[in-house]
PDB file of C-alpha atoms in Angstrom:
ATOM      1  CA  GLY B   1       9.272  -8.151   4.004  1.00 66.00           C
ATOM      2  CA  THR B   2       8.168  -6.047   6.760  1.00 84.00           C
ATOM      3  CA  TRP B   3       4.304  -5.842   6.971  1.00 86.00           C
ATOM      4  CA  ALA B   4       4.082  -2.108   7.097  1.00 90.00           C
ATOM      5  CA  PHE B   5       5.482  -2.068   3.509  1.00 92.00           C
ATOM      6  CA  LEU B   6       4.418  -5.245   1.921  1.00 91.00           C
ATOM      7  CA  SER B   7       3.059  -4.577  -1.626  1.00 91.00           C
ATOM      8  CA  ALA B   8      -0.699  -4.474  -2.455  1.00 88.00           C
ATOM      9  CA  PRO B   9      -0.676  -8.125  -4.155  1.00 89.00           C
ATOM     10  CA  ARG B  10       1.089  -9.562  -0.983  1.00 88.00           C
ATOM     11  CA  LEU B  11      -1.630  -8.057   0.984  1.00 86.00           C
ATOM     12  CA  GLN B  12      -4.434  -9.267  -1.183  1.00 85.00           C
ATOM     13  CA  PHE B  13      -3.170 -12.761  -1.808  1.00 86.00           C
ATOM     14  CA  PRO B  14      -1.630 -14.166   1.224  1.00 83.00           C
ATOM     15  CA  GLY B  15       0.862 -16.883   0.427  1.00 82.00           C
ATOM     16  CA  LYS B  16       1.633 -15.557  -2.920  1.00 87.00           C
ATOM     17  CA  PRO B  17       5.075 -16.356  -3.819  1.00 89.00           C
ATOM     18  CA  TRP B  18       7.595 -13.670  -3.668  1.00 91.00           C
ATOM     19  CA  GLU B  19       8.460 -11.531  -6.870  1.00 93.00           C
ATOM     20  CA  LEU B  20      10.975  -8.696  -7.330  1.00 96.00           C
ATOM     21  CA  ALA B  21       7.784  -6.541  -8.203  1.00 95.00           C
ATOM     22  CA  ASP B  22       6.957  -6.803  -4.435  1.00 94.00           C
ATOM     23  CA  ASP B  23      10.093  -5.316  -3.226  1.00 95.00           C
ATOM     24  CA  LEU B  24      10.029  -2.626  -5.859  1.00 96.00           C
ATOM     25  CA  GLU B  25       6.468  -1.761  -4.766  1.00 96.00           C
ATOM     26  CA  SER B  26       7.519  -1.805  -1.161  1.00 95.00           C
ATOM     27  CA  PHE B  27      10.097   0.895  -2.085  1.00 96.00           C
ATOM     28  CA  VAL B  28       7.061   3.104  -3.064  1.00 97.00           C
ATOM     29  CA  HIS B  29       5.512   2.607   0.376  1.00 95.00           C
ATOM     30  CA  LEU B  30       8.680   3.283   1.933  1.00 95.00           C
ATOM     31  CA  VAL B  31       9.196   6.568   0.229  1.00 95.00           C
ATOM     32  CA  ASN B  32       5.482   7.549   1.171  1.00 95.00           C
ATOM     33  CA  TRP B  33       6.097   6.778   4.768  1.00 94.00           C
ATOM     34  CA  PHE B  34       9.335   8.617   5.073  1.00 93.00           C
ATOM     35  CA  THR B  35       7.892  11.640   3.164  1.00 91.00           C
ATOM     36  CA  LEU B  36       5.001  11.816   5.687  1.00 92.00           C
ATOM     37  CA  ARG B  37       7.564  11.442   8.428  1.00 91.00           C
ATOM     38  CA  PHE B  38       9.887  14.162   7.091  1.00 88.00           C
ATOM     39  CA  HIS B  39       8.165  16.528   4.867  1.00 87.00           C
ATOM     40  CA  ASN B  40       5.084  19.001   5.418  1.00 87.00           C
ATOM     41  CA  HIS B  41       2.275  17.525   4.080  1.00 91.00           C
ATOM     42  CA  SER B  42      -1.557  18.156   4.109  1.00 92.00           C
ATOM     43  CA  LEU B  43      -2.620  15.561   6.817  1.00 94.00           C
ATOM     44  CA  SER B  44      -3.402  16.853  10.348  1.00 94.00           C
ATOM     45  CA  ARG B  45      -1.853  14.762  13.192  1.00 93.00           C
ATOM     46  CA  GLN B  46      -5.084  12.987  13.829  1.00 95.00           C
ATOM     47  CA  ARG B  47      -5.570  12.239  10.189  1.00 94.00           C
ATOM     48  CA  LEU B  48      -1.836  11.258   9.956  1.00 94.00           C
ATOM     49  CA  VAL B  49      -2.178   8.558  12.775  1.00 93.00           C
ATOM     50  CA  SER B  50      -5.365   7.218  11.245  1.00 92.00           C
ATOM     51  CA  TYR B  51      -3.522   7.267   7.864  1.00 93.00           C
ATOM     52  CA  LEU B  52      -0.433   5.367   9.068  1.00 92.00           C
ATOM     53  CA  ARG B  53      -2.372   2.892  10.855  1.00 90.00           C
ATOM     54  CA  GLY B  54      -4.758   2.262   7.995  1.00 87.00           C
ATOM     55  CA  ARG B  55      -1.809   1.644   5.499  1.00 90.00           C
ATOM     56  CA  TYR B  56       1.014   0.346   7.506  1.00 90.00           C
ATOM     57  CA  GLN B  57      -0.179  -1.307  10.642  1.00 89.00           C
ATOM     58  CA  THR B  58      -3.863  -2.753  10.348  1.00 85.00           C
ATOM     59  CA  CYS B  59      -4.272  -6.370   8.983  1.00 84.00           C
ATOM     60  CA  ASN B  60      -7.237  -8.395   8.522  1.00 82.00           C
ATOM     61  CA  TYR B  61      -7.607 -12.052  10.231  1.00 82.00           C
ATOM     62  CA  HIS B  62      -9.558 -14.893   8.156  1.00 80.00           C
ATOM     63  CA  SER B  63     -10.398 -17.188  10.594  1.00 80.00           C
ATOM     64  CA  LYS B  64     -11.465 -19.730   7.603  1.00 78.00           C
ATOM     65  CA  ILE B  65      -7.933 -19.917   6.425  1.00 77.00           C
ATOM     66  CA  GLU B  66      -6.043 -18.736   9.249  1.00 81.00           C
ATOM     67  CA  ALA B  67      -4.299 -16.116   7.398  1.00 81.00           C
ATOM     68  CA  TYR B  68      -3.673 -12.257   7.523  1.00 84.00           C
ATOM     69  CA  SER B  69      -4.206  -9.944   4.782  1.00 84.00           C
ATOM     70  CA  GLY B  70      -3.689  -6.233   4.427  1.00 82.00           C
ATOM     71  CA  CYS B  71      -5.952  -3.384   5.237  1.00 75.00           C
ATOM     72  CA  GLU B  72      -7.984  -2.388   2.053  1.00 83.00           C
ATOM     73  CA  ASP B  73      -6.834   1.330   2.178  1.00 89.00           C
ATOM     74  CA  LYS B  74      -3.331   0.725   0.752  1.00 89.00           C
ATOM     75  CA  ILE B  75      -4.672  -1.635  -1.836  1.00 88.00           C
ATOM     76  CA  GLU B  76      -7.126   1.174  -2.945  1.00 91.00           C
ATOM     77  CA  ASP B  77      -4.653   3.654  -2.917  1.00 93.00           C
ATOM     78  CA  VAL B  78      -2.387   1.567  -5.304  1.00 93.00           C
ATOM     79  CA  ALA B  79      -5.214   0.695  -7.451  1.00 92.00           C
ATOM     80  CA  SER B  80      -6.091   4.370  -7.791  1.00 94.00           C
ATOM     81  CA  ALA B  81      -2.581   5.668  -7.899  1.00 95.00           C
ATOM     82  CA  ASN B  82      -3.451   7.984  -5.402  1.00 94.00           C
ATOM     83  CA  PRO B  83      -1.583   8.122  -2.192  1.00 92.00           C
ATOM     84  CA  ARG B  84      -4.306  10.420  -0.553  1.00 93.00           C
ATOM     85  CA  PHE B  85      -1.875  12.941   0.987  1.00 93.00           C
ATOM     86  CA  LYS B  86      -0.409  16.043  -0.791  1.00 91.00           C
ATOM     87  CA  LEU B  87       3.054  17.572   0.101  1.00 90.00           C
ATOM     88  CA  LEU B  88       3.008  21.317   1.164  1.00 87.00           C
ATOM     89  CA  ALA B  89       5.415  23.937  -0.534  1.00 80.00           C
ATOM     90  CA  ASN B  90       8.723  24.028   0.805  1.00 71.00           C
ATOM     91  CA  SER B  91      10.303  27.152   2.801  1.00 71.00           C
ATOM     92  CA  GLN B  92      10.762  28.803  -0.206  1.00 72.00           C
ATOM     93  CA  GLY B  93       7.009  28.370  -1.420  1.00 67.00           C
ATOM     94  CA  TYR B  94       7.983  26.031  -4.350  1.00 65.00           C
ATOM     95  CA  PRO B  95       6.355  22.525  -4.483  1.00 63.00           C
ATOM     96  CA  THR B  96       8.835  20.050  -4.335  1.00 76.00           C
ATOM     97  CA  ASN B  97      10.283  17.511  -6.822  1.00 86.00           C
ATOM     98  CA  LEU B  98       9.485  14.736  -4.353  1.00 88.00           C
ATOM     99  CA  ALA B  99       5.966  15.400  -5.055  1.00 90.00           C
ATOM    100  CA  SER B 100       6.240  14.608  -8.519  1.00 90.00           C
ATOM    101  CA  MET B 101       8.236  11.499  -7.656  1.00 93.00           C
ATOM    102  CA  ILE B 102       5.467  10.055  -5.478  1.00 95.00           C
ATOM    103  CA  GLU B 103       3.006  10.733  -8.218  1.00 95.00           C
ATOM    104  CA  GLU B 104       4.938   8.969 -10.835  1.00 96.00           C
ATOM    105  CA  LEU B 105       5.944   5.855  -8.297  1.00 97.00           C
ATOM    106  CA  MET B 106       2.267   5.746  -7.471  1.00 96.00           C
ATOM    107  CA  LYS B 107       1.544   5.268 -11.345  1.00 97.00           C
ATOM    108  CA  LEU B 108       4.002   2.687 -11.599  1.00 97.00           C
ATOM    109  CA  ALA B 109       2.516   0.836  -8.631  1.00 96.00           C
ATOM    110  CA  GLN B 110      -0.897   0.938 -10.288  1.00 95.00           C
ATOM    111  CA  GLN B 111       0.368  -0.092 -13.554  1.00 95.00           C
ATOM    112  CA  HIS B 112       1.811  -3.083 -11.823  1.00 95.00           C
ATOM    113  CA  TRP B 113      -1.465  -3.845  -9.978  1.00 92.00           C
ATOM    114  CA  LEU B 114      -3.384  -3.493 -13.341  1.00 93.00           C
ATOM    115  CA  SER B 115      -0.501  -6.089 -14.918  1.00 93.00           C
ATOM    116  CA  ILE B 116      -1.624  -8.735 -12.284  1.00 90.00           C
ATOM    117  CA  ASP B 117      -3.391 -11.801 -13.507  1.00 87.00           C
ATOM    118  CA  GLN B 118      -5.654 -12.370 -10.943  1.00 81.00           C
ATOM    119  CA  ASP B 119      -6.751 -15.497 -12.069  1.00 83.00           C
ATOM    120  CA  ALA B 120      -3.319 -16.999 -11.671  1.00 84.00           C
ATOM    121  CA  TYR B 121      -3.406 -15.973  -7.909  1.00 84.00           C
ATOM    122  CA  VAL B 122      -7.047 -17.199  -7.193  1.00 80.00           C
ATOM    123  CA  ALA B 123      -5.434 -20.096  -4.766  1.00 82.00           C
ATOM    124  CA  TYR B 124      -4.047 -17.198  -2.691  1.00 83.00           C
ATOM    125  CA  ARG B 125      -7.069 -14.809  -2.486  1.00 78.00           C
ATOM    126  CA  VAL B 126      -8.692 -14.165   0.861  1.00 73.00           C
ATOM    127  CA  PRO B 127     -12.136 -15.209   1.247  1.00 67.00           C
ATOM    128  CA  ASN B 128     -15.001 -12.851   1.934  1.00 61.00           C
ATOM    129  CA  ASP B 129     -15.426 -14.128   5.501  1.00 51.00           C
ATOM    130  CA  LYS B 130     -15.955 -12.308   8.662  1.00 45.00           C
ATOM    131  CA  LEU B 131     -12.782 -10.133   9.365  1.00 43.00           C
ATOM    132  CA  ILE B 132     -11.209  -8.864  12.518  1.00 44.00           C
ATOM    133  CA  SER B 133      -9.216  -5.798  12.126  1.00 46.00           C
ATOM    134  CA  LYS B 134      -6.227  -5.766  14.100  1.00 47.00           C
ATOM    135  CA  PRO B 135      -2.877  -3.632  14.403  1.00 48.00           C
ATOM    136  CA  SER B 136       0.179  -5.115  13.768  1.00 48.00           C
ATOM    137  CA  GLU B 137       2.430  -6.587  16.621  1.00 51.00           C
ATOM    138  CA  GLU B 138       4.272  -3.208  17.184  1.00 48.00           C
ATOM    139  CA  ASP B 139       0.911  -1.522  18.166  1.00 44.00           C
ATOM    140  CA  GLU B 140      -0.059  -2.813  21.405  1.00 39.00           C
ATOM    141  CA  GLU B 141      -1.060   0.240  23.138  1.00 38.00           C
ATOM    142  CA  GLU B 142      -4.894  -0.024  22.012  1.00 34.00           C
ATOM    143  CA  GLN B 143      -7.548  -2.693  22.256  1.00 30.00           C
ATOM    144  CA  TRP B 144      -8.795  -3.034  18.584  1.00 31.00           C
ATOM    145  CA  VAL B 145     -10.666  -5.932  18.284  1.00 30.00           C
ATOM    146  CA  THR B 146     -14.220  -5.603  19.283  1.00 28.00           C
ATOM    147  CA  PRO B 147     -17.587  -7.147  17.620  1.00 28.00           C
ATOM    148  CA  GLU B 148     -18.426  -3.867  16.435  1.00 30.00           C
ATOM    149  CA  GLU B 149     -15.201  -3.578  14.165  1.00 31.00           C
ATOM    150  CA  THR B 150     -16.177  -7.161  12.617  1.00 30.00           C
ATOM    151  CA  ALA B 151     -17.007  -6.515   9.046  1.00 32.00           C
ATOM    152  CA  GLU B 152     -19.451  -9.004   7.039  1.00 34.00           C
ATOM    153  CA  ASP B 153     -18.138  -8.690   3.669  1.00 34.00           C
ATOM    154  CA  VAL B 154     -14.985  -7.089   1.987  1.00 35.00           C
ATOM    155  CA  ASP B 155     -15.159  -5.870  -1.383  1.00 41.00           C
ATOM    156  CA  GLN B 156     -12.312  -6.820  -3.606  1.00 41.00           C
ATOM    157  CA  PRO B 157     -10.810  -3.678  -5.454  1.00 45.00           C
ATOM    158  CA  ALA B 158     -11.786  -4.335  -9.117  1.00 46.00           C
ATOM    159  CA  LEU B 159      -9.252  -4.499 -11.964  1.00 46.00           C
ATOM    160  CA  SER B 160     -10.238  -2.414 -15.113  1.00 48.00           C
ATOM    161  CA  THR B 161      -7.765  -2.742 -17.835  1.00 48.00           C
ATOM    162  CA  GLY B 162     -10.170  -2.538 -20.743  1.00 55.00           C
ATOM    163  CA  GLY B 163      -9.299  -5.845 -21.874  1.00 64.00           C
ATOM    164  CA  VAL B 164      -5.604  -5.257 -22.220  1.00 76.00           C
ATOM    165  CA  ARG B 165      -3.442  -6.532 -19.231  1.00 80.00           C
ATOM    166  CA  PRO B 166      -0.401  -3.925 -19.424  1.00 85.00           C
ATOM    167  CA  VAL B 167       3.079  -5.176 -18.769  1.00 92.00           C
ATOM    168  CA  SER B 168       4.363  -4.624 -15.087  1.00 95.00           C
ATOM    169  CA  PRO B 169       6.780  -1.667 -15.014  1.00 96.00           C
ATOM    170  CA  PHE B 170       8.118  -3.614 -11.969  1.00 96.00           C
ATOM    171  CA  LYS B 171       9.572  -6.506 -14.040  1.00 95.00           C
ATOM    172  CA  ASP B 172      13.185  -4.965 -13.443  1.00 96.00           C
ATOM    173  CA  HIS B 173      14.379  -1.778 -11.645  1.00 96.00           C
ATOM    174  CA  LYS B 174      14.439   0.112 -14.687  1.00 97.00           C
ATOM    175  CA  GLU B 175      11.378   2.476 -14.302  1.00 97.00           C
ATOM    176  CA  ILE B 176      11.831   2.934 -10.654  1.00 96.00           C
ATOM    177  CA  ILE B 177      15.460   4.230 -11.404  1.00 96.00           C
ATOM    178  CA  ARG B 178      14.063   6.633 -14.154  1.00 96.00           C
ATOM    179  CA  VAL B 179      11.599   8.187 -11.868  1.00 96.00           C
ATOM    180  CA  VAL B 180      14.138   8.792  -9.245  1.00 94.00           C
ATOM    181  CA  LEU B 181      16.715  10.054 -11.528  1.00 93.00           C
ATOM    182  CA  ASN B 182      13.914  12.504 -13.001  1.00 90.00           C
ATOM    183  CA  ILE B 183      13.932  14.512  -9.646  1.00 84.00           C
ATOM    184  CA  VAL B 184      17.601  15.133  -9.297  1.00 76.00           C
ATOM    185  CA  PRO B 185      18.361  18.561 -10.312  1.00 70.00           C
TER     186      PRO B 185
END
């Protein structure tokens, strides 16, 4: 998949085998990205640039395993079911159905995140080593890597399912189709 739209599990567990769920979550990130591109939203231009870089371009290089993982912003958004932006009312002053669809899609992504057996992916987990944040290859206009940007530790988003692991809504296409069809008038 395209780096910008990789699923949270693929970003958190580099080398994890591909699953249908990864592509379905990628669809959620595509919807969010296109929404920010073509609809009125709550982010200022400066915040939008920071938001897009943080979720869709920035990656972390792990020198111990010579692998990249995704920025924690997208992972935290999925884990909390919160895209951290709001759609503004349309020209008639009404909130859009798109806002409801994004909310529902983020809930599905969160349910999938909570359904993951992280123990099964332990071999693919990134170590808490020193990280060097870099943009993706498409963003070459700024120098990103400096000693000041190096972090000592990275907190892993915690899973809390109350002891019961839910079934992933991304085991097939049904839930995505249901959510999309619910916004069609």
